[in-house]
């Protein structure tokens, strides 16, 4: 795969719905986090929960031209229930007195013929209009929950409604005799609609040319296959009906927490975040419900402390953890945690994305398993998705099952489901290849005198906890973090390595980022108290020929050695 080093280029290259984005140097990553124009102005793509896709932005712009009141902005969601949650979140956080927030629902036309059913489906969106000053709150909801419209859904609705919205907006502009600048904007809008149609025709051509034409009639079947694939990968005894598909991995985590807040008598109790997690898991537990106890080390001593608190009479709603954690690759003692959960009546929710369901069997030691299907399960870095799985042997199963069967909304857009199904057909084979490559990369890094530490599940003191969960034919996954003895070496290595550089993980190609800078730039001092070095570099190992990958890494490490000799 050609590797772009252009700031803001999608990863993979020339991918309309890419999940990752190129930040090719350490300096560019810092510039992005600081909002520097030389980086931000080139960001035409981004991770979907942080960066609103251009098609979704265009749809928002047209909706605002047609329906917004003075100074209102908009955020688009797939259903009215999600839009209501966003409205409730903004109202709970805003400092504005009498903050007016409106919701508009729109539908696309249903197919009229059997032929149209292959490319047309009736769908709805819910648009939240709010004062422009509160955009950051709406964007926070979008980011934390992952419940915003997917880029493909936004594109579909724009294709269906864009011309009508543009025509209505143009007519309104003429009637109100708005200034020439806005008229010019209107001309640009018509051009963008025309461009959009041309792009759509090109995309359709590519799909048909390579035998991957999307037939929307198969969306329901694709979702059924996905649920079965996930169920059987977890356990031969798991029912497909206990698998719930979500629009992203973070949506699965948010759905799990929302489930607890609506079913548990102890919903007014705090939850526990066990281990240093991905940032938005902690945000969800902080911003919804009674709050969170944060055990950032996630080790056996932390678990001793939690057990003492529970023995002393303190109660908790739930314990959320990653298995293993991102980016430190620590594995919690799930067996002991589940025993504590059963004894003290709290819910255990485990995100197994990093270890992934082909390597680990976490289900017996959890009540709920969440996974990001965006990562290794898909691999192609061109679609978002997630899953929530109920453990049928959980003490809470009947309660959770009843609630979800009555209230769960399937937010996974039809086209995204079709892509996920196709991408994941060779999921297990790809996972094994990634496991193999990662072990070889680990051996290579362990020989380097430049490195202070290599984080990988098999090198951690928690390896015994990982091995207790590892399937007989499983491995240790593809995620690895390294810390250099000298920051200058870390910067030199990252800037010179000829690999894709950007956010996300689990891609079929090796993906690398200065993780602490990218995910925690505003809190570098704080994360170091939890053992996360500010100069940590994270690698998600891919499917490249092993020797080729090792040579690429060696070349970059050699550049760091050479700088010492200059």
Coordinates of C-alpha atoms in Angstrom, one line a residue:
X1 CA 0.0 0.0 0.0
X2 CA 1.4 3.4 -0.9
X3 CA 2.1 5.4 2.2
X4 CA 1.2 9.1 2.2
X5 CA 3.3 11.5 4.2
X6 CA 1.0 14.5 3.5
X7 CA -0.6 16.1 6.5
X8 CA -4.3 15.5 6.6
X9 CA -4.3 12.7 3.9
X10 CA -6.7 9.8 4.7
X11 CA -5.3 6.5 5.8
X12 CA -5.7 4.4 3.6
X13 CA -4.9 6.8 0.7
X14 CA -7.8 7.9 -1.6
X15 CA -10.4 6.4 0.8
X16 CA -13.5 8.5 1.1
X17 CA -14.5 7.0 4.4
X18 CA -11.1 6.5 5.9
X19 CA -10.9 5.9 9.7
X20 CA -7.4 7.3 10.2
X21 CA -5.5 10.4 9.0
X22 CA -1.9 11.2 8.3
X23 CA 0.1 13.2 10.9
X24 CA 3.5 12.4 9.5
X25 CA 5.8 14.0 12.0
X26 CA 6.1 14.6 15.7
X27 CA 5.9 18.3 15.1
X28 CA 2.7 18.0 13.0
X29 CA 1.1 16.0 15.8
X30 CA 1.9 18.7 18.3
X31 CA 0.7 21.3 15.8
X32 CA -2.6 19.5 15.4
X33 CA -3.1 19.4 19.2
X34 CA -2.3 23.1 19.5
X35 CA -4.5 24.0 16.7
X36 CA -1.8 25.5 14.5
X37 CA -3.0 26.7 11.1
X38 CA -0.2 24.9 9.2
X39 CA -1.6 21.6 10.3
X40 CA -5.3 22.2 11.0
X41 CA -5.9 23.9 7.6
X42 CA -4.7 20.7 5.9
X43 CA -6.9 18.3 7.8
X44 CA -9.3 17.1 5.2
X45 CA -9.9 13.8 7.0
X46 CA -9.8 12.5 10.6
X47 CA -10.9 9.9 13.0
X48 CA -14.7 10.0 12.7
X49 CA -15.6 10.6 16.4
X50 CA -13.2 13.6 16.5
X51 CA -13.5 14.9 13.0
X52 CA -16.8 15.6 11.3
X53 CA -16.7 14.2 7.8
X54 CA -16.9 16.7 4.9
X55 CA -20.2 15.1 3.6
X56 CA -21.7 15.5 7.1
X57 CA -20.5 19.1 7.3
X58 CA -22.0 19.8 3.9
X59 CA -25.3 18.3 5.0
X60 CA -25.2 20.4 8.2
X61 CA -24.5 23.5 6.3
X62 CA -27.6 23.0 4.0
X63 CA -29.8 22.1 7.0
X64 CA -28.7 25.3 8.8
X65 CA -29.4 27.4 5.7
X66 CA -32.9 26.0 5.5
X67 CA -34.0 25.5 9.1
X68 CA -31.6 27.3 11.6
X69 CA -32.6 30.4 13.5
X70 CA -30.2 33.2 14.2
X71 CA -26.8 32.0 15.3
X72 CA -27.8 28.4 15.6
X73 CA -25.6 25.5 14.7
X74 CA -26.5 21.8 14.1
X75 CA -25.4 18.3 14.8
X76 CA -26.9 15.3 13.0
X77 CA -27.8 12.0 14.6
X78 CA -29.4 8.8 13.2
X79 CA -32.5 8.7 15.4
X80 CA -34.7 10.9 17.5
X81 CA -33.8 9.1 20.7
X82 CA -30.1 9.8 20.2
X83 CA -30.9 13.5 19.4
X84 CA -32.9 13.7 22.7
X85 CA -29.9 12.4 24.6
X86 CA -27.7 15.0 23.0
X87 CA -30.2 17.7 23.9
X88 CA -30.3 16.5 27.5
X89 CA -26.5 16.5 27.6
X90 CA -26.2 20.1 26.4
X91 CA -28.9 21.3 28.7
X92 CA -27.2 19.6 31.7
X93 CA -23.8 21.2 30.9
X94 CA -24.6 24.6 29.5
X95 CA -24.2 27.9 31.4
X96 CA -26.7 29.6 29.2
X97 CA -30.0 30.4 31.0
X98 CA -33.1 29.2 29.0
X99 CA -30.9 27.5 26.4
X100 CA -33.2 26.7 23.4
X101 CA -32.5 23.4 21.7
X102 CA -34.7 22.1 18.9
X103 CA -34.8 18.7 17.1
X104 CA -35.8 18.3 13.5
X105 CA -36.6 14.9 12.0
X106 CA -36.2 14.3 8.2
X107 CA -36.7 11.2 6.1
X108 CA -35.5 10.1 2.7
X109 CA -37.9 8.6 0.2
X110 CA -38.5 4.8 0.2
X111 CA -37.6 2.8 -2.9
X112 CA -40.4 2.7 -5.5
X113 CA -39.4 -0.5 -7.4
X114 CA -37.6 -3.7 -6.6
X115 CA -34.7 -2.4 -8.7
X116 CA -34.5 0.7 -6.5
X117 CA -34.3 -1.5 -3.4
X118 CA -30.7 -2.4 -4.3
X119 CA -29.5 1.2 -3.9
X120 CA -32.3 3.0 -2.1
X121 CA -33.7 2.7 1.4
X122 CA -36.0 4.9 3.5
X123 CA -34.0 6.3 6.4
X124 CA -34.4 9.0 9.0
X125 CA -32.1 11.5 10.6
X126 CA -32.6 13.8 13.6
X127 CA -31.0 17.2 13.6
X128 CA -30.3 19.0 16.8
X129 CA -30.2 22.8 16.5
X130 CA -28.6 24.7 19.4
X131 CA -27.0 28.1 20.0
X132 CA -23.7 28.4 18.2
X133 CA -21.9 29.1 21.5
X134 CA -22.7 25.6 22.7
X135 CA -21.1 23.8 19.7
X136 CA -18.3 22.4 21.9
X137 CA -20.9 20.6 24.1
X138 CA -22.6 19.1 21.1
X139 CA -19.3 18.0 19.7
X140 CA -18.3 16.5 23.0
X141 CA -21.5 14.4 22.9
X142 CA -20.6 13.3 19.4
X143 CA -17.1 12.4 20.4
X144 CA -17.8 10.6 23.7
X145 CA -20.7 8.5 22.6
X146 CA -19.9 7.8 19.0
X147 CA -23.6 8.2 18.2
X148 CA -23.3 10.8 15.4
X149 CA -24.3 9.8 11.9
X150 CA -21.7 7.8 10.1
X151 CA -20.0 9.4 7.1
X152 CA -21.8 7.0 4.7
X153 CA -25.2 7.8 6.2
X154 CA -24.4 11.5 5.9
X155 CA -23.4 11.0 2.3
X156 CA -26.5 9.0 1.5
X157 CA -28.9 11.6 2.9
X158 CA -26.9 14.4 1.2
X159 CA -27.4 12.5 -2.1
X160 CA -31.1 12.1 -1.5
X161 CA -32.0 15.5 -0.1
X162 CA -29.1 17.8 -1.1
X163 CA -30.5 19.2 -4.3
X164 CA -33.8 20.0 -2.7
X165 CA -32.2 21.6 0.3
X166 CA -29.9 23.7 -1.9
X167 CA -32.8 24.8 -4.1
X168 CA -34.9 25.8 -1.1
X169 CA -31.9 27.7 0.4
X170 CA -31.2 29.5 -2.8
X171 CA -34.8 30.6 -3.2
X172 CA -34.8 31.9 0.4
X173 CA -31.6 33.8 -0.2
X174 CA -33.1 35.5 -3.3
X175 CA -36.3 36.4 -1.4
X176 CA -34.4 38.0 1.5
X177 CA -31.9 39.7 -0.9
X178 CA -28.9 38.6 1.1
X179 CA -25.5 40.0 0.2
X180 CA -23.3 38.9 -2.6
X181 CA -20.9 37.0 -0.4
X182 CA -23.7 34.6 0.6
X183 CA -24.9 34.4 -3.0
X184 CA -21.3 33.4 -3.9
X185 CA -21.5 30.8 -1.2
X186 CA -24.7 29.6 -2.8
X187 CA -22.9 29.2 -6.2
X188 CA -20.2 27.2 -4.4
X189 CA -22.8 25.1 -2.8
X190 CA -24.4 24.2 -6.2
X191 CA -20.9 23.3 -7.4
X192 CA -20.3 21.1 -4.3
X193 CA -23.6 19.3 -5.0
X194 CA -22.5 18.7 -8.6
X195 CA -19.1 17.5 -7.4
X196 CA -20.8 15.3 -4.8
X197 CA -22.8 13.6 -7.5
X198 CA -19.7 13.1 -9.7
X199 CA -17.8 11.6 -6.7
X200 CA -20.7 9.3 -6.0
X201 CA -20.8 8.2 -9.7
X202 CA -17.0 7.5 -9.5
X203 CA -17.4 5.6 -6.2
X204 CA -20.2 3.5 -7.8
X205 CA -18.0 2.8 -10.8
X206 CA -15.1 1.6 -8.6
X207 CA -17.5 -0.6 -6.6
X208 CA -18.8 -2.2 -9.7
X209 CA -15.5 -2.4 -11.5
X210 CA -14.0 -4.5 -8.6
X211 CA -17.0 -6.6 -7.9
X212 CA -17.8 -4.9 -4.6
X213 CA -21.0 -3.1 -5.6
X214 CA -23.1 -2.4 -2.5
X215 CA -26.6 -3.9 -2.7
X216 CA -28.6 -2.5 0.2
X217 CA -31.0 -5.4 0.0
X218 CA -28.3 -7.4 1.8
X219 CA -27.9 -5.1 4.8
X220 CA -30.2 -7.1 7.0
X221 CA -28.4 -10.4 6.0
X222 CA -25.0 -8.7 6.6
X223 CA -26.0 -7.8 10.1
X224 CA -27.2 -11.3 10.8
X225 CA -23.9 -12.7 9.6
X226 CA -22.0 -10.3 11.7
X227 CA -23.8 -11.2 14.8
X228 CA -23.3 -14.9 14.1
X229 CA -19.6 -14.3 13.3
X230 CA -19.1 -12.4 16.6
X231 CA -21.1 -14.9 18.7
X232 CA -19.2 -18.0 17.4
X233 CA -15.8 -16.3 17.7
X234 CA -16.6 -15.5 21.4
X235 CA -18.1 -18.9 22.2
X236 CA -19.7 -21.8 20.4
X237 CA -22.4 -21.7 23.1
X238 CA -23.3 -18.0 22.6
X239 CA -26.5 -17.1 20.9
X240 CA -26.6 -14.6 18.0
X241 CA -29.4 -12.9 19.8
X242 CA -27.0 -11.9 22.7
X243 CA -24.9 -9.8 20.2
X244 CA -25.9 -6.2 19.6
X245 CA -24.4 -4.2 16.8
X246 CA -23.4 -0.6 17.4
X247 CA -22.2 2.2 15.2
X248 CA -18.7 2.3 17.0
X249 CA -16.8 0.7 19.8
X250 CA -17.3 3.8 22.0
X251 CA -21.1 3.6 21.3
X252 CA -21.0 0.0 22.6
X253 CA -19.3 1.3 25.8
X254 CA -21.8 4.2 26.1
X255 CA -24.7 1.8 25.5
X256 CA -23.5 -0.5 28.2
X257 CA -23.2 2.4 30.7
X258 CA -26.6 3.8 29.6
X259 CA -28.1 0.3 30.1
X260 CA -26.9 0.2 33.7
X261 CA -28.2 3.6 34.5
X262 CA -31.6 2.5 33.3
X263 CA -31.8 -1.0 34.9
X264 CA -29.8 -1.1 38.1
X265 CA -31.2 -0.1 41.5
X266 CA -27.7 1.0 42.4
X267 CA -27.6 3.5 39.5
X268 CA -26.8 6.4 41.9
X269 CA -23.5 4.8 42.8
X270 CA -20.2 5.5 41.2
X271 CA -18.5 3.2 38.8
X272 CA -14.9 2.1 38.8
X273 CA -12.6 2.6 35.8
X274 CA -9.9 0.0 36.4
X275 CA -6.6 0.6 34.6
X276 CA -5.5 3.5 32.4
X277 CA -8.1 3.5 29.6
X278 CA -8.8 5.1 26.3
X279 CA -9.8 8.7 27.1
X280 CA -13.5 8.6 26.2
X281 CA -14.3 5.6 28.4
X282 CA -13.3 7.6 31.4
X283 CA -15.2 10.6 30.0
X284 CA -18.4 8.6 29.7
X285 CA -18.1 7.4 33.3
X286 CA -17.4 10.9 34.5
X287 CA -20.1 12.8 32.6
X288 CA -23.0 10.4 32.9
X289 CA -24.2 9.0 36.2
X290 CA -22.8 9.5 39.7
X291 CA -19.2 9.6 38.7
X292 CA -16.2 7.3 38.8
X293 CA -13.4 5.9 41.0
X294 CA -10.3 5.9 38.8
X295 CA -7.8 3.1 39.5
X296 CA -5.3 4.2 36.9
X297 CA -2.6 1.5 37.5
X298 CA -5.1 -1.4 37.1
X299 CA -2.8 -3.8 38.9
X300 CA -3.1 -6.3 41.7
X301 CA -2.4 -3.7 44.4
X302 CA -5.2 -1.6 42.9
X303 CA -7.5 -4.6 43.1
X304 CA -6.5 -5.2 46.8
X305 CA -7.4 -1.6 47.6
X306 CA -10.8 -1.9 45.8
X307 CA -11.5 -5.1 47.7
X308 CA -10.8 -3.5 51.0
X309 CA -13.2 -0.7 50.2
X310 CA -15.9 -3.2 49.2
X311 CA -15.3 -5.2 52.4
X312 CA -15.6 -1.9 54.3
X313 CA -19.1 -1.4 53.0
X314 CA -18.6 0.9 50.0
X315 CA -20.8 -0.1 47.0
X316 CA -20.2 0.5 43.3
X317 CA -22.4 0.3 40.2
X318 CA -19.9 -1.3 37.9
X319 CA -16.3 -1.9 36.9
X320 CA -15.2 -1.0 33.4
X321 CA -11.8 -2.1 32.1
X322 CA -9.8 -2.9 28.9
X323 CA -8.2 -6.3 28.3
X324 CA -5.4 -5.5 27.8
X325 CA -5.2 -1.8 28.3
X326 CA -4.4 0.9 25.8
X327 CA -1.6 1.9 25.6
X328 CA 0.2 0.2 28.4
X329 CA -1.0 -3.4 27.6
X330 CA -1.7 -4.3 31.2
X331 CA -4.1 -7.2 31.7
X332 CA -6.4 -7.0 34.8
X333 CA -7.1 -10.0 36.9
X334 CA -10.5 -10.6 35.4
X335 CA -11.1 -13.9 37.2
X336 CA -10.8 -12.2 40.6
X337 CA -12.7 -9.1 39.4
X338 CA -15.7 -11.2 38.4
X339 CA -15.7 -13.0 41.7
X340 CA -15.8 -9.6 43.4
X341 CA -18.6 -8.5 41.1
X342 CA -20.7 -11.5 42.0
X343 CA -20.0 -11.1 45.7
X344 CA -20.7 -7.4 45.9
X345 CA -23.3 -7.2 43.2
X346 CA -21.7 -4.9 40.7
X347 CA -21.5 -5.2 36.9
X348 CA -18.3 -6.1 35.1
X349 CA -17.9 -4.5 31.6
X350 CA -14.8 -5.5 29.6
X351 CA -13.6 -3.9 26.4
X352 CA -11.6 -6.7 24.6
X353 CA -10.7 -4.6 21.5
X354 CA -7.0 -4.6 22.0
X355 CA -6.7 -8.4 22.8
X356 CA -9.6 -9.2 20.4
X357 CA -12.0 -12.0 20.6
X358 CA -9.8 -14.4 18.5
X359 CA -7.1 -14.3 21.1
X360 CA -9.0 -14.0 24.4
X361 CA -12.0 -15.6 26.0
X362 CA -13.2 -12.9 28.4
X363 CA -16.9 -13.7 28.3
X364 CA -17.1 -16.1 31.3
X365 CA -15.5 -13.4 33.5
X366 CA -17.8 -10.5 32.5
X367 CA -21.4 -9.5 32.4
X368 CA -21.0 -7.4 29.2
X369 CA -18.2 -7.5 26.6
X370 CA -17.8 -4.5 24.3
X371 CA -15.6 -4.4 21.2
X372 CA -14.6 -1.9 18.5
X373 CA -15.3 -3.6 15.2
X374 CA -13.5 -0.7 13.6
X375 CA -10.2 -2.2 14.5
X376 CA -8.8 -5.7 13.8
X377 CA -12.3 -7.1 13.1
X378 CA -12.6 -4.8 10.0
X379 CA -8.9 -4.2 9.4
X380 CA -9.4 -2.1 6.3
X381 CA -9.7 1.2 8.2
X382 CA -12.7 2.3 6.1
X383 CA -15.7 1.7 8.4
X384 CA -16.8 2.2 12.0
X385 CA -18.6 -0.4 14.1
X386 CA -18.9 -1.9 17.5
X387 CA -20.6 -4.8 19.4
X388 CA -22.1 -5.3 22.8
X389 CA -22.3 -8.9 24.0
X390 CA -24.3 -10.1 27.0
X391 CA -23.0 -13.1 29.0
X392 CA -26.0 -15.4 29.3
X393 CA -24.7 -16.8 32.6
X394 CA -24.5 -13.4 34.2
X395 CA -26.6 -12.7 37.3
X396 CA -27.9 -9.6 35.5
X397 CA -28.6 -11.3 32.1
X398 CA -32.4 -11.5 32.4
X399 CA -32.7 -7.8 33.4
X400 CA -30.3 -6.6 30.7
X401 CA -31.8 -8.8 28.0
X402 CA -35.3 -7.6 28.7
X403 CA -34.3 -3.9 28.6
X404 CA -32.2 -4.2 25.4
X405 CA -34.8 -6.2 23.5
X406 CA -37.3 -3.5 24.3
X407 CA -35.2 -0.4 24.0
X408 CA -32.1 -1.1 21.9
X409 CA -31.8 0.9 18.7
X410 CA -29.7 -0.5 15.9
X411 CA -27.6 2.6 14.8
X412 CA -25.3 0.7 12.4
X413 CA -26.1 2.1 8.9
X414 CA -26.8 -0.4 6.2
X415 CA -23.8 0.4 4.0
X416 CA -21.5 0.3 7.0
X417 CA -22.8 -3.2 7.9
X418 CA -22.1 -4.5 4.4
X419 CA -18.6 -3.2 4.5
X420 CA -18.0 -4.7 8.0
X421 CA -19.3 -8.1 6.9
X422 CA -17.0 -8.1 3.8
X423 CA -14.0 -6.9 5.7
X424 CA -14.3 -9.3 8.5
X425 CA -14.6 -12.6 6.5
X426 CA -10.9 -13.3 7.1
X427 CA -10.7 -11.8 10.5
X428 CA -9.3 -14.8 12.3
X429 CA -6.6 -15.5 9.7
X430 CA -5.5 -11.8 9.7
X431 CA -5.3 -11.8 13.5
X432 CA -2.9 -14.8 13.5
X433 CA -0.6 -13.1 11.0
X434 CA -0.6 -9.9 13.1
X435 CA 0.2 -12.0 16.2
X436 CA 3.2 -13.5 14.4
X437 CA 4.5 -10.2 13.1
X438 CA 4.1 -8.6 16.5
X439 CA 6.2 -11.2 18.2
X440 CA 9.0 -10.7 15.6
X441 CA 8.8 -6.9 16.1
X442 CA 9.0 -7.4 19.9
X443 CA 12.2 -9.5 19.5
X444 CA 13.7 -6.8 17.3
X445 CA 12.9 -4.0 19.8
X446 CA 14.1 -5.9 22.8
X447 CA 17.6 -5.9 21.3
X448 CA 17.7 -2.1 20.8
X449 CA 19.9 -0.1 23.3
X450 CA 17.9 3.0 22.5
X451 CA 14.7 1.8 24.2
X452 CA 13.9 2.2 27.9
X453 CA 10.9 -0.2 27.7
X454 CA 8.7 -2.2 25.4
X455 CA 5.0 -2.7 26.4
X456 CA 3.4 -5.8 25.1
X457 CA 1.0 -8.3 26.9
X458 CA 3.6 -11.0 27.0
X459 CA 6.3 -8.8 28.6
X460 CA 4.2 -7.3 31.4
X461 CA 4.0 -8.5 35.0
X462 CA 0.3 -9.1 34.3
X463 CA 1.2 -11.8 31.7
X464 CA -0.3 -14.5 34.0
X465 CA -3.7 -12.7 33.9
X466 CA -3.5 -12.6 30.1
X467 CA -2.5 -16.2 29.8
X468 CA -5.5 -17.2 32.0
X469 CA -7.8 -15.8 29.4
X470 CA -5.9 -16.7 26.2
X471 CA -7.4 -19.2 23.9
X472 CA -5.5 -22.3 23.0
X473 CA -4.7 -21.0 19.6
X474 CA -4.6 -17.4 20.5
X475 CA -1.8 -14.9 20.6
X476 CA -0.9 -11.6 22.2
X477 CA -2.3 -9.2 19.6
X478 CA -0.8 -6.5 17.5
X479 CA -0.6 -3.5 19.8
X480 CA 2.7 -2.5 21.2
X481 CA 4.2 0.6 22.9
X482 CA 7.8 1.7 23.2
X483 CA 9.5 4.3 25.2
X484 CA 13.0 5.6 24.2
X485 CA 15.6 6.6 26.7
X486 CA 16.1 9.9 25.0
X487 CA 13.2 12.0 23.6
X488 CA 15.2 13.1 20.7
X489 CA 15.5 9.5 19.6
X490 CA 11.8 9.0 19.8
X491 CA 11.2 12.1 17.6
X492 CA 13.9 11.0 15.1
X493 CA 12.5 7.5 14.9
X494 CA 8.9 8.6 14.4
X495 CA 9.8 11.2 11.8
X496 CA 11.9 8.8 9.8
X497 CA 9.9 5.6 9.9
X498 CA 8.3 4.8 6.6
X499 CA 5.0 3.6 7.9
X500 CA 1.4 5.0 8.1
X501 CA 1.2 7.6 10.9
X502 CA -2.0 8.5 12.5
X503 CA -4.7 7.5 15.1
X504 CA -6.6 4.2 15.4
X505 CA -5.3 0.6 15.6
X506 CA -5.9 -2.9 14.4
X507 CA -5.4 -1.9 10.7
X508 CA -4.1 -4.4 8.1
X509 CA -1.1 -2.2 7.7
X510 CA 1.2 -1.1 10.5
X511 CA 0.1 2.2 12.0
X512 CA 2.2 4.3 14.4
X513 CA 1.6 7.4 16.5
X514 CA 3.1 9.4 19.4
X515 CA 0.2 8.2 21.5
X516 CA 0.6 10.5 24.6
X517 CA 0.9 13.6 22.4
X518 CA -2.0 12.6 20.3
X519 CA -4.5 11.5 23.0
X520 CA -3.4 13.4 26.1
X521 CA -1.5 16.5 25.0
X522 CA -3.3 18.8 27.5
X523 CA -2.6 16.4 30.4
X524 CA 0.9 15.1 29.9
X525 CA 1.9 15.7 33.5
X526 CA -1.2 14.0 34.8
X527 CA -0.8 10.8 32.8
X528 CA 2.8 10.3 33.8
X529 CA 1.6 9.7 37.4
X530 CA -0.1 6.6 36.0
X531 CA 3.0 5.4 34.2
X532 CA 2.3 6.7 30.8
X533 CA 5.4 8.4 29.4
X534 CA 4.8 11.6 27.5
X535 CA 7.1 10.4 24.7
X536 CA 5.5 7.0 24.4
X537 CA 5.2 5.7 20.8
X538 CA 2.5 3.2 20.0
X539 CA 2.5 0.8 17.1
X540 CA -0.3 -1.3 15.7
X541 CA 1.4 -4.1 13.8
X542 CA -0.1 -5.0 10.5
X543 CA 0.2 -7.7 7.8
X544 CA 3.3 -6.6 5.9
X545 CA 5.8 -9.3 5.0
X546 CA 7.7 -9.8 8.3
X547 CA 11.2 -9.2 7.1
X548 CA 10.1 -6.1 5.1
X549 CA 8.5 -4.6 8.3
X550 CA 11.6 -5.4 10.4
X551 CA 13.8 -3.7 7.8
X552 CA 11.6 -0.6 7.8
X553 CA 11.8 -0.3 11.6
X554 CA 15.6 -0.9 11.6
X555 CA 16.1 1.9 9.1
X556 CA 14.2 4.3 11.3
X557 CA 16.1 3.1 14.5
X558 CA 19.4 3.5 12.6
X559 CA 18.5 7.1 11.9
X560 CA 18.2 7.7 15.6
X561 CA 21.6 6.1 16.2
X562 CA 23.2 8.3 13.4
X563 CA 22.0 11.5 15.0
X564 CA 24.1 10.7 18.1
X565 CA 27.1 10.5 15.8
X566 CA 26.6 13.8 14.1

